[in-house]
PDB file of C-alpha atoms in Angstrom:
ATOM      1  CA  MET A 745     107.970  91.942 131.097  1.00  0.00           C
ATOM      2  CA  SER A 746     107.510  88.618 129.044  1.00  0.00           C
ATOM      3  CA  ASP A 747     107.282  88.758 125.566  1.00  0.00           C
ATOM      4  CA  PRO A 748     103.864  88.730 124.829  1.00  0.00           C
ATOM      5  CA  GLY A 749     102.688  88.264 121.208  1.00  0.00           C
ATOM      6  CA  LEU A 750     102.254  91.532 118.835  1.00  0.00           C
ATOM      7  CA  PHE A 751      99.016  92.529 119.232  1.00  0.00           C
ATOM      8  CA  ASP A 752      98.596  90.876 122.045  1.00  0.00           C
ATOM      9  CA  GLY A 753      97.518  92.228 125.251  1.00  0.00           C
ATOM     10  CA  PRO A 754      94.883  94.569 126.832  1.00  0.00           C
ATOM     11  CA  ALA A 755      94.734  98.485 125.293  1.00  0.00           C
ATOM     12  CA  PRO A 756      96.724 100.643 125.926  1.00  0.00           C
ATOM     13  CA  ARG A 757      99.022  98.554 124.028  1.00  0.00           C
ATOM     14  CA  LEU A 758     103.273  99.156 123.668  1.00  0.00           C
ATOM     15  CA  ARG A 759     106.533  97.621 123.510  1.00  0.00           C
ATOM     16  CA  ALA A 760     109.601  98.318 123.947  1.00  0.00           C
ATOM     17  CA  ALA A 761     113.241  97.831 121.285  1.00  0.00           C
ATOM     18  CA  PRO A 762     116.030  98.047 123.349  1.00  0.00           C
ATOM     19  CA  ALA A 763     118.741 100.335 122.257  1.00  0.00           C
ATOM     20  CA  ALA A 764     121.042  98.093 121.039  1.00  0.00           C
ATOM     21  CA  ALA A 765     118.725  95.463 118.644  1.00  0.00           C
ATOM     22  CA  PRO A 766     118.650  96.632 115.048  1.00  0.00           C
ATOM     23  CA  PHE A 767     115.253  97.694 114.979  1.00  0.00           C
ATOM     24  CA  LEU A 768     113.564  97.249 112.029  1.00  0.00           C
ATOM     25  CA  GLU A 769     114.448  93.970 111.727  1.00  0.00           C
ATOM     26  CA  LEU A 770     113.536  93.390 115.550  1.00  0.00           C
ATOM     27  CA  LEU A 771     109.787  95.041 114.088  1.00  0.00           C
ATOM     28  CA  ALA A 772     109.574  92.855 110.643  1.00  0.00           C
ATOM     29  CA  GLY A 773     110.034  89.634 112.524  1.00  0.00           C
ATOM     30  CA  ALA A 774     107.250  90.548 115.425  1.00  0.00           C
ATOM     31  CA  MET A 775     104.748  91.615 112.970  1.00  0.00           C
ATOM     32  CA  VAL A 776     105.931  88.028 110.636  1.00  0.00           C
ATOM     33  CA  ASP A 777     105.300  85.765 113.654  1.00  0.00           C
ATOM     34  CA  ALA A 778     101.994  87.474 114.394  1.00  0.00           C
ATOM     35  CA  LEU A 779     100.792  87.874 110.878  1.00  0.00           C
ATOM     36  CA  ASN A 780     102.372  85.220 108.422  1.00  0.00           C
ATOM     37  CA  ARG A 781     100.017  82.700 108.329  1.00  0.00           C
ATOM     38  CA  GLU A 782      98.953  80.038 106.271  1.00  0.00           C
ATOM     39  CA  ASP A 783      95.422  80.515 107.528  1.00  0.00           C
ATOM     40  CA  ASP A 784      95.545  83.720 106.105  1.00  0.00           C
ATOM     41  CA  PRO A 785      97.805  84.779 103.917  1.00  0.00           C
ATOM     42  CA  PHE A 786      96.680  88.783 103.608  1.00  0.00           C
ATOM     43  CA  ALA A 787      96.957  89.460 107.149  1.00  0.00           C
ATOM     44  CA  LEU A 788     100.205  90.633 106.372  1.00  0.00           C
ATOM     45  CA  SER A 789      99.559  93.313 103.579  1.00  0.00           C
ATOM     46  CA  ASP A 790      97.352  93.694 104.888  1.00  0.00           C
ATOM     47  CA  ALA A 791      99.094  95.885 107.774  1.00  0.00           C
ATOM     48  CA  LEU A 792      99.950  99.650 108.391  1.00  0.00           C
ATOM     49  CA  VAL A 793     102.861 100.764 109.507  1.00  0.00           C
ATOM     50  CA  LEU A 794     104.049 104.438 110.449  1.00  0.00           C
ATOM     51  CA  LEU A 795     107.814 105.279 110.802  1.00  0.00           C
ATOM     52  CA  PRO A 796     109.603 108.155 111.395  1.00  0.00           C
ATOM     53  CA  ASN A 797     110.941 109.506 107.977  1.00  0.00           C
ATOM     54  CA  ARG A 798     110.982 107.804 103.611  1.00  0.00           C
ATOM     55  CA  ARG A 799     114.109 106.634 104.825  1.00  0.00           C
ATOM     56  CA  ALA A 800     113.349 104.273 107.417  1.00  0.00           C
ATOM     57  CA  ALA A 801     110.418 103.355 105.543  1.00  0.00           C
ATOM     58  CA  ARG A 802     112.868 102.185 102.487  1.00  0.00           C
ATOM     59  CA  GLY A 803     114.535  99.640 105.343  1.00  0.00           C
ATOM     60  CA  LEU A 804     111.596  98.290 106.356  1.00  0.00           C
ATOM     61  CA  VAL A 805     110.920  97.066 102.729  1.00  0.00           C
ATOM     62  CA  ASP A 806     114.372  95.343 102.339  1.00  0.00           C
ATOM     63  CA  ALA A 807     114.140  93.637 106.473  1.00  0.00           C
ATOM     64  CA  PHE A 808     110.578  92.415 105.184  1.00  0.00           C
ATOM     65  CA  ALA A 809     112.929  91.342 101.840  1.00  0.00           C
ATOM     66  CA  LYS A 810     115.671  89.182 104.769  1.00  0.00           C
ATOM     67  CA  ARG A 811     113.287  87.592 106.279  1.00  0.00           C
ATOM     68  CA  LEU A 812     111.069  86.374 104.146  1.00  0.00           C
ATOM     69  CA  GLY A 813     113.927  86.064 101.897  1.00  0.00           C
ATOM     70  CA  GLY A 814     112.348  87.682  98.749  1.00  0.00           C
ATOM     71  CA  ALA A 815     109.100  88.700  96.962  1.00  0.00           C
ATOM     72  CA  ALA A 816     106.133  88.748  99.208  1.00  0.00           C
ATOM     73  CA  LEU A 817     102.872  90.918 100.202  1.00  0.00           C
ATOM     74  CA  LEU A 818     103.798  93.535 102.378  1.00  0.00           C
ATOM     75  CA  PRO A 819     102.661  95.868 105.115  1.00  0.00           C
ATOM     76  CA  THR A 820     101.579  99.199 103.788  1.00  0.00           C
ATOM     77  CA  ILE A 821     104.356 101.552 104.731  1.00  0.00           C
ATOM     78  CA  ARG A 822     104.273 105.140 104.972  1.00  0.00           C
ATOM     79  CA  PRO A 823     106.433 107.856 107.457  1.00  0.00           C
ATOM     80  CA  LEU A 824     105.468 109.794 109.543  1.00  0.00           C
ATOM     81  CA  GLY A 825     107.969 112.280 109.803  1.00  0.00           C
ATOM     82  CA  ASP A 826     107.057 113.732 106.005  1.00  0.00           C
ATOM     83  CA  PRO A 827     103.572 112.778 105.534  1.00  0.00           C
ATOM     84  CA  TYR A 828     102.496 113.493 101.715  1.00  0.00           C
ATOM     85  CA  ALA A 829      98.578 112.373 101.088  1.00  0.00           C
ATOM     86  CA  ASP A 830      98.843 111.877  97.447  1.00  0.00           C
ATOM     87  CA  ASP A 831     100.743 108.574  98.545  1.00  0.00           C
ATOM     88  CA  ASP A 832      98.705 107.110  99.812  1.00  0.00           C
ATOM     89  CA  PRO A 833      94.979 108.741  99.844  1.00  0.00           C
ATOM     90  CA  ASP A 834      93.306 106.345 101.926  1.00  0.00           C
ATOM     91  CA  VAL A 835      95.448 106.397 104.516  1.00  0.00           C
ATOM     92  CA  TRP A 836      95.357 110.187 105.090  1.00  0.00           C
ATOM     93  CA  GLY A 837      91.978 111.537 103.746  1.00  0.00           C
ATOM     94  CA  ALA A 838      93.414 114.883 102.735  1.00  0.00           C
ATOM     95  CA  GLU A 839      90.505 114.759 100.275  1.00  0.00           C
ATOM     96  CA  THR A 840      88.547 115.968 103.838  1.00  0.00           C
ATOM     97  CA  LEU A 841      91.685 118.808 104.965  1.00  0.00           C
ATOM     98  CA  GLU A 842      91.226 122.415 104.198  1.00  0.00           C
ATOM     99  CA  THR A 843      94.934 123.450 104.825  1.00  0.00           C
ATOM    100  CA  PRO A 844      96.404 124.005 101.550  1.00  0.00           C
ATOM    101  CA  PRO A 845      98.733 121.458  99.869  1.00  0.00           C
ATOM    102  CA  GLN A 846     102.127 121.218 100.767  1.00  0.00           C
ATOM    103  CA  ILE A 847     104.768 122.770  97.792  1.00  0.00           C
ATOM    104  CA  PRO A 848     106.254 120.139  95.979  1.00  0.00           C
ATOM    105  CA  ARG A 849     110.041 119.169  96.578  1.00  0.00           C
ATOM    106  CA  MET A 850     111.028 119.474  93.478  1.00  0.00           C
ATOM    107  CA  ARG A 851     109.564 123.501  93.921  1.00  0.00           C
ATOM    108  CA  ARG A 852     110.874 124.023  96.933  1.00  0.00           C
ATOM    109  CA  ARG A 853     114.273 123.489  95.749  1.00  0.00           C
ATOM    110  CA  MET A 854     114.739 125.877  92.701  1.00  0.00           C
ATOM    111  CA  GLU A 855     112.918 128.714  94.460  1.00  0.00           C
ATOM    112  CA  LEU A 856     115.424 128.298  97.628  1.00  0.00           C
ATOM    113  CA  ALA A 857     118.385 128.218  94.820  1.00  0.00           C
ATOM    114  CA  SER A 858     117.340 130.803  92.953  1.00  0.00           C
ATOM    115  CA  LEU A 859     117.385 133.297  96.515  1.00  0.00           C
ATOM    116  CA  ILE A 860     120.623 131.611  97.094  1.00  0.00           C
ATOM    117  CA  ARG A 861     121.419 132.373  93.252  1.00  0.00           C
ATOM    118  CA  LYS A 862     119.657 136.300  93.502  1.00  0.00           C
ATOM    119  CA  ARG A 863     121.722 136.825  96.738  1.00  0.00           C
ATOM    120  CA  ASP A 864     125.055 135.620  95.544  1.00  0.00           C
ATOM    121  CA  GLN A 865     124.592 138.299  92.561  1.00  0.00           C
ATOM    122  CA  ALA A 866     123.422 141.730  94.609  1.00  0.00           C
ATOM    123  CA  GLN A 867     126.098 140.551  97.330  1.00  0.00           C
ATOM    124  CA  ASN A 868     129.579 139.057  94.974  1.00  0.00           C
ATOM    125  CA  GLY A 869     128.343 139.787  91.346  1.00  0.00           C
ATOM    126  CA  VAL A 870     129.074 136.245  90.058  1.00  0.00           C
ATOM    127  CA  GLU A 871     125.995 133.488  90.414  1.00  0.00           C
ATOM    128  CA  ASP A 872     126.894 129.755  90.658  1.00  0.00           C
ATOM    129  CA  PRO A 873     124.713 126.977  90.155  1.00  0.00           C
ATOM    130  CA  ALA A 874     126.055 124.193  91.597  1.00  0.00           C
ATOM    131  CA  ARG A 875     126.567 126.213  94.242  1.00  0.00           C
ATOM    132  CA  ALA A 876     123.225 127.521  94.928  1.00  0.00           C
ATOM    133  CA  LEU A 877     121.477 123.753  94.623  1.00  0.00           C
ATOM    134  CA  ALA A 878     123.981 122.232  97.513  1.00  0.00           C
ATOM    135  CA  LEU A 879     122.973 125.914  99.976  1.00  0.00           C
ATOM    136  CA  ALA A 880     118.945 124.670  98.575  1.00  0.00           C
ATOM    137  CA  ASP A 881     119.471 121.547 100.160  1.00  0.00           C
ATOM    138  CA  GLU A 882     121.553 122.262 102.717  1.00  0.00           C
ATOM    139  CA  LEU A 883     118.271 125.213 103.257  1.00  0.00           C
ATOM    140  CA  ALA A 884     115.447 122.889 103.025  1.00  0.00           C
ATOM    141  CA  ASN A 885     116.773 120.437 105.515  1.00  0.00           C
ATOM    142  CA  LEU A 886     117.707 123.399 108.235  1.00  0.00           C
ATOM    143  CA  LEU A 887     113.170 124.601 107.026  1.00  0.00           C
ATOM    144  CA  ASP A 888     112.285 120.631 107.619  1.00  0.00           C
ATOM    145  CA  SER A 889     114.227 120.472 110.991  1.00  0.00           C
ATOM    146  CA  ALA A 890     113.162 123.472 112.033  1.00  0.00           C
ATOM    147  CA  ALA A 891     109.311 121.800 111.124  1.00  0.00           C
ATOM    148  CA  THR A 892     110.562 118.442 112.654  1.00  0.00           C
ATOM    149  CA  VAL A 893     110.347 120.657 116.610  1.00  0.00           C
ATOM    150  CA  GLU A 894     106.842 121.351 117.753  1.00  0.00           C
ATOM    151  CA  ARG A 895     105.389 125.044 117.990  1.00  0.00           C
ATOM    152  CA  VAL A 896     109.376 126.946 116.447  1.00  0.00           C
ATOM    153  CA  ALA A 897     108.416 129.510 114.982  1.00  0.00           C
ATOM    154  CA  TRP A 898     109.532 132.114 111.878  1.00  0.00           C
ATOM    155  CA  GLU A 899     111.046 134.805 114.031  1.00  0.00           C
ATOM    156  CA  LYS A 900     113.144 131.516 115.885  1.00  0.00           C
ATOM    157  CA  LEU A 901     114.932 129.991 112.962  1.00  0.00           C
ATOM    158  CA  LYS A 902     117.700 132.105 113.600  1.00  0.00           C
ATOM    159  CA  THR A 903     118.199 130.294 116.832  1.00  0.00           C
ATOM    160  CA  LEU A 904     117.890 127.676 115.506  1.00  0.00           C
ATOM    161  CA  VAL A 905     120.860 128.082 112.961  1.00  0.00           C
ATOM    162  CA  GLU A 906     122.963 129.142 115.280  1.00  0.00           C
ATOM    163  CA  ASP A 907     122.756 125.713 117.951  1.00  0.00           C
ATOM    164  CA  ILE A 908     123.830 123.326 114.460  1.00  0.00           C
ATOM    165  CA  ASP A 909     126.272 126.412 112.901  1.00  0.00           C
ATOM    166  CA  LEU A 910     124.814 126.161 109.591  1.00  0.00           C
ATOM    167  CA  ALA A 911     124.934 129.662 108.976  1.00  0.00           C
ATOM    168  CA  ARG A 912     128.606 129.997 108.252  1.00  0.00           C
ATOM    169  CA  HIS A 913     127.915 128.770 104.597  1.00  0.00           C
ATOM    170  CA  TRP A 914     127.014 132.113 104.090  1.00  0.00           C
ATOM    171  CA  GLU A 915     128.563 135.366 105.006  1.00  0.00           C
ATOM    172  CA  GLY A 916     126.116 136.836 106.383  1.00  0.00           C
ATOM    173  CA  GLY A 917     123.796 133.998 106.194  1.00  0.00           C
ATOM    174  CA  ALA A 918     122.347 134.901 109.968  1.00  0.00           C
ATOM    175  CA  ARG A 919     120.441 137.464 108.094  1.00  0.00           C
ATOM    176  CA  PHE A 920     119.914 136.063 105.233  1.00  0.00           C
ATOM    177  CA  LEU A 921     118.561 133.575 107.405  1.00  0.00           C
ATOM    178  CA  GLU A 922     116.333 136.242 108.965  1.00  0.00           C
ATOM    179  CA  ILE A 923     114.694 137.081 105.631  1.00  0.00           C
ATOM    180  CA  ILE A 924     114.244 134.384 104.398  1.00  0.00           C
ATOM    181  CA  ALA A 925     112.328 133.771 107.966  1.00  0.00           C
ATOM    182  CA  ALA A 926     110.197 136.836 106.714  1.00  0.00           C
ATOM    183  CA  TYR A 927     109.554 136.034 102.876  1.00  0.00           C
ATOM    184  CA  TRP A 928     109.018 132.071 103.276  1.00  0.00           C
ATOM    185  CA  PRO A 929     105.492 131.696 105.372  1.00  0.00           C
ATOM    186  CA  GLN A 930     104.257 134.740 102.810  1.00  0.00           C
ATOM    187  CA  HIS A 931     105.605 133.278  99.961  1.00  0.00           C
ATOM    188  CA  LEU A 932     103.352 129.900 100.053  1.00  0.00           C
ATOM    189  CA  LYS A 933     100.388 131.900 101.152  1.00  0.00           C
ATOM    190  CA  GLU A 934      99.571 133.668  98.419  1.00  0.00           C
ATOM    191  CA  GLU A 935     100.389 130.580  96.339  1.00  0.00           C
ATOM    192  CA  GLY A 936      97.454 128.864  97.957  1.00  0.00           C
ATOM    193  CA  LEU A 937     100.823 126.138  99.505  1.00  0.00           C
ATOM    194  CA  SER A 938     102.094 125.029 103.186  1.00  0.00           C
ATOM    195  CA  ASP A 939     105.163 124.690 104.150  1.00  0.00           C
ATOM    196  CA  PHE A 940     105.699 120.985 106.535  1.00  0.00           C
ATOM    197  CA  ALA A 941     105.079 121.803 109.408  1.00  0.00           C
ATOM    198  CA  ALA A 942     100.749 122.921 109.255  1.00  0.00           C
ATOM    199  CA  TYR A 943     100.419 120.071 106.283  1.00  0.00           C
ATOM    200  CA  GLY A 944     101.837 117.159 108.645  1.00  0.00           C
ATOM    201  CA  ALA A 945     100.412 118.715 111.070  1.00  0.00           C
ATOM    202  CA  GLU A 946      97.357 118.679 109.589  1.00  0.00           C
ATOM    203  CA  LEU A 947      97.703 115.031 108.262  1.00  0.00           C
ATOM    204  CA  ARG A 948      98.819 114.248 111.691  1.00  0.00           C
ATOM    205  CA  LYS A 949      95.206 115.725 112.968  1.00  0.00           C
ATOM    206  CA  ALA A 950      93.198 114.034 111.045  1.00  0.00           C
ATOM    207  CA  LEU A 951      94.000 110.959 111.127  1.00  0.00           C
ATOM    208  CA  THR A 952      94.427 110.967 114.697  1.00  0.00           C
ATOM    209  CA  ALA A 953      90.349 111.985 114.229  1.00  0.00           C
ATOM    210  CA  ARG A 954      89.001 109.574 111.752  1.00  0.00           C
ATOM    211  CA  TRP A 955      90.860 106.179 113.887  1.00  0.00           C
ATOM    212  CA  ARG A 956      89.360 108.313 116.878  1.00  0.00           C
ATOM    213  CA  ALA A 957      85.890 108.316 115.417  1.00  0.00           C
ATOM    214  CA  SER A 958      85.698 105.097 114.233  1.00  0.00           C
ATOM    215  CA  PRO A 959      88.963 102.395 115.010  1.00  0.00           C
ATOM    216  CA  PRO A 960      90.120 100.853 111.950  1.00  0.00           C
ATOM    217  CA  ALA A 961      90.307  97.548 112.593  1.00  0.00           C
ATOM    218  CA  ARG A 962      93.415  96.092 109.994  1.00  0.00           C
ATOM    219  CA  PRO A 963      96.129  95.957 112.358  1.00  0.00           C
ATOM    220  CA  ILE A 964      98.401  98.954 112.726  1.00  0.00           C
ATOM    221  CA  VAL A 965     101.761  99.683 113.683  1.00  0.00           C
ATOM    222  CA  ILE A 966     103.660 103.344 114.868  1.00  0.00           C
ATOM    223  CA  ALA A 967     107.084 102.189 115.788  1.00  0.00           C
ATOM    224  CA  GLY A 968     110.752 104.105 116.043  1.00  0.00           C
ATOM    225  CA  SER A 969     109.296 107.561 117.180  1.00  0.00           C
ATOM    226  CA  THR A 970     109.626 108.934 119.749  1.00  0.00           C
ATOM    227  CA  GLY A 971     106.597 110.813 120.584  1.00  0.00           C
ATOM    228  CA  SER A 972     108.409 114.262 120.192  1.00  0.00           C
ATOM    229  CA  ILE A 973     106.379 115.945 117.883  1.00  0.00           C
ATOM    230  CA  ALA A 974     102.769 116.618 119.955  1.00  0.00           C
ATOM    231  CA  THR A 975     100.329 115.580 116.859  1.00  0.00           C
ATOM    232  CA  THR A 976     102.370 112.969 116.379  1.00  0.00           C
ATOM    233  CA  ARG A 977     101.938 111.939 120.287  1.00  0.00           C
ATOM    234  CA  ASP A 978      98.368 111.483 120.107  1.00  0.00           C
ATOM    235  CA  LEU A 979      97.955 109.987 116.522  1.00  0.00           C
ATOM    236  CA  MET A 980      99.963 107.147 119.198  1.00  0.00           C
ATOM    237  CA  ARG A 981      97.677 107.583 122.185  1.00  0.00           C
ATOM    238  CA  VAL A 982      95.275 106.384 119.584  1.00  0.00           C
ATOM    239  CA  VAL A 983      96.720 104.441 117.571  1.00  0.00           C
ATOM    240  CA  ALA A 984      97.803 101.795 121.602  1.00  0.00           C
ATOM    241  CA  GLY A 985      94.454 101.776 122.295  1.00  0.00           C
ATOM    242  CA  LEU A 986      92.951 100.314 118.446  1.00  0.00           C
ATOM    243  CA  PRO A 987      91.448  97.044 118.899  1.00  0.00           C
ATOM    244  CA  ARG A 988      94.720  95.867 116.420  1.00  0.00           C
ATOM    245  CA  GLY A 989      96.751  98.102 117.351  1.00  0.00           C
ATOM    246  CA  VAL A 990     100.561  98.584 118.799  1.00  0.00           C
ATOM    247  CA  VAL A 991     103.363 101.451 119.303  1.00  0.00           C
ATOM    248  CA  VAL A 992     106.463 100.687 119.421  1.00  0.00           C
ATOM    249  CA  LEU A 993     109.149 102.335 121.458  1.00  0.00           C
ATOM    250  CA  PRO A 994     112.659 102.558 120.181  1.00  0.00           C
ATOM    251  CA  GLY A 995     115.359 102.083 122.613  1.00  0.00           C
ATOM    252  CA  LEU A 996     113.170 102.191 125.979  1.00  0.00           C
ATOM    253  CA  ASP A 997     115.020 102.416 129.698  1.00  0.00           C
ATOM    254  CA  VAL A 998     113.003 100.892 130.937  1.00  0.00           C
ATOM    255  CA  GLU A 999     115.227  99.693 134.030  1.00  0.00           C
ATOM    256  CA  LEU A1000     116.683 103.125 134.607  1.00  0.00           C
ATOM    257  CA  ASP A1001     115.448 103.984 138.935  1.00  0.00           C
ATOM    258  CA  ASP A1002     112.886 105.848 139.102  1.00  0.00           C
ATOM    259  CA  ALA A1003     114.535 108.470 140.761  1.00  0.00           C
ATOM    260  CA  SER A1004     116.668 108.417 137.399  1.00  0.00           C
ATOM    261  CA  TRP A1005     114.662 108.889 135.464  1.00  0.00           C
ATOM    262  CA  ASP A1006     113.101 111.817 137.350  1.00  0.00           C
ATOM    263  CA  MET A1007     116.145 113.784 137.256  1.00  0.00           C
ATOM    264  CA  ILE A1008     116.290 113.310 132.892  1.00  0.00           C
ATOM    265  CA  GLY A1009     116.916 116.313 131.662  1.00  0.00           C
ATOM    266  CA  ASP A1010     116.106 117.695 128.556  1.00  0.00           C
ATOM    267  CA  GLN A1011     118.658 116.858 126.305  1.00  0.00           C
ATOM    268  CA  HIS A1012     119.034 113.504 127.628  1.00  0.00           C
ATOM    269  CA  PRO A1013     118.494 110.449 124.662  1.00  0.00           C
ATOM    270  CA  GLN A1014     115.578 109.122 126.684  1.00  0.00           C
ATOM    271  CA  HIS A1015     113.873 112.657 127.378  1.00  0.00           C
ATOM    272  CA  ALA A1016     110.843 112.864 124.690  1.00  0.00           C
ATOM    273  CA  LEU A1017     110.499 108.567 125.306  1.00  0.00           C
ATOM    274  CA  ARG A1018     109.457 109.748 128.841  1.00  0.00           C
ATOM    275  CA  GLU A1019     107.076 113.135 128.832  1.00  0.00           C
ATOM    276  CA  THR A1020     106.089 110.263 126.018  1.00  0.00           C
ATOM    277  CA  LEU A1021     105.368 107.692 128.599  1.00  0.00           C
ATOM    278  CA  ARG A1022     103.874 110.357 130.703  1.00  0.00           C
ATOM    279  CA  ALA A1023     100.975 112.412 128.013  1.00  0.00           C
ATOM    280  CA  LEU A1024      99.676 108.742 127.755  1.00  0.00           C
ATOM    281  CA  ASP A1025      99.439 107.766 131.521  1.00  0.00           C
ATOM    282  CA  VAL A1026     101.643 104.643 131.225  1.00  0.00           C
ATOM    283  CA  ASP A1027     103.607 102.956 133.470  1.00  0.00           C
ATOM    284  CA  ARG A1028     106.959 102.047 132.016  1.00  0.00           C
ATOM    285  CA  ARG A1029     107.072  99.186 133.156  1.00  0.00           C
ATOM    286  CA  ALA A1030     104.064  97.671 132.510  1.00  0.00           C
ATOM    287  CA  ILE A1031     105.714  97.831 128.704  1.00  0.00           C
ATOM    288  CA  ALA A1032     106.538  94.547 126.685  1.00  0.00           C
ATOM    289  CA  ARG A1033     110.295  94.351 125.211  1.00  0.00           C
ATOM    290  CA  LEU A1034     110.621  93.437 121.829  1.00  0.00           C
ATOM    291  CA  GLY A1035     112.507  90.753 121.702  1.00  0.00           C
ATOM    292  CA  THR A1036     115.437  89.791 123.572  1.00  0.00           C
ATOM    293  CA  GLU A1037     118.586  92.385 125.002  1.00  0.00           C
ATOM    294  CA  THR A1038     122.185  90.070 124.820  1.00  0.00           C
ATOM    295  CA  PRO A1039     124.770  90.786 127.172  1.00  0.00           C
ATOM    296  CA  LEU A1040     126.645  93.113 125.137  1.00  0.00           C
ATOM    297  CA  GLY A1041     123.676  95.344 124.190  1.00  0.00           C
ATOM    298  CA  ARG A1042     123.208  95.000 127.963  1.00  0.00           C
ATOM    299  CA  ALA A1043     126.967  96.432 127.999  1.00  0.00           C
ATOM    300  CA  ARG A1044     127.102  99.265 126.171  1.00  0.00           C
ATOM    301  CA  ARG A1045     122.902 100.227 127.746  1.00  0.00           C
ATOM    302  CA  VAL A1046     124.424 100.781 131.269  1.00  0.00           C
ATOM    303  CA  LEU A1047     127.661 102.273 129.657  1.00  0.00           C
ATOM    304  CA  MET A1048     125.452 104.844 127.692  1.00  0.00           C
ATOM    305  CA  ARG A1049     123.363 105.233 130.971  1.00  0.00           C
ATOM    306  CA  GLU A1050     125.746 105.960 133.742  1.00  0.00           C
ATOM    307  CA  ALA A1051     127.981 108.419 130.998  1.00  0.00           C
ATOM    308  CA  LEU A1052     125.371 110.098 130.708  1.00  0.00           C
ATOM    309  CA  ALA A1053     124.267 110.394 135.006  1.00  0.00           C
TER     310      ALA A1053
END
């Protein structure tokens, strides 16, 4: 399809960014073109952008600075993948949640490091605080990875570890992680805290319900997410139908033939996007492109498609 304005056209409103394009720069440019108007100097700053993670959020700030050439009133930019209600209670509305608050990251790091130090002391008779902190960061990343895969059970943590070969950091690491999988949820419950998955999912569910019941008038963008997490996918469905809402999908191949599209396996890079579009009941060929694809970008996309065929 031709490239309409970011917020133009009927709902559900989705856009597809080419895989080889600089995604955040493309998004910033489209938002500036749509909202940075002389007759309304606050139009851009009134918008809300939800991105996959904090790194992407920082990158979008840089992309806006590059496009606008310096200081400007920017949209509210928040991460979908690791939301903290304290970042912006007006966005997340956490005061209505019944789920206990999420454990602070620094507290989690120190408590995991303490567990690792105790394990090292019991197993080897020595403690290495620096090593314990480094491994605590690895373990925290593992817990976050498990949390971002919808409905991953704690008892399956060992399998996930084996898949990504993290257990090599410890002798008998798999057994230690089995203990963590049994201990950590109970510890959080006793402390009146939530793990990453439960808290983030409840925030997204609450936001989805609130916007469905009372659609906001401000411009709202979900960008960069493939919708692999069910609660994110539900939120994408609502945002795509808002009066001034749009979902920008990363790297969607709108030219892949139907037979190949239907045969995509769960390891294919387009799999999550396909499942999201099916859930949203949207035909990918009806999705307008955001920006234009360069000849080099198209060549790379075709090469990748052939390699995965």
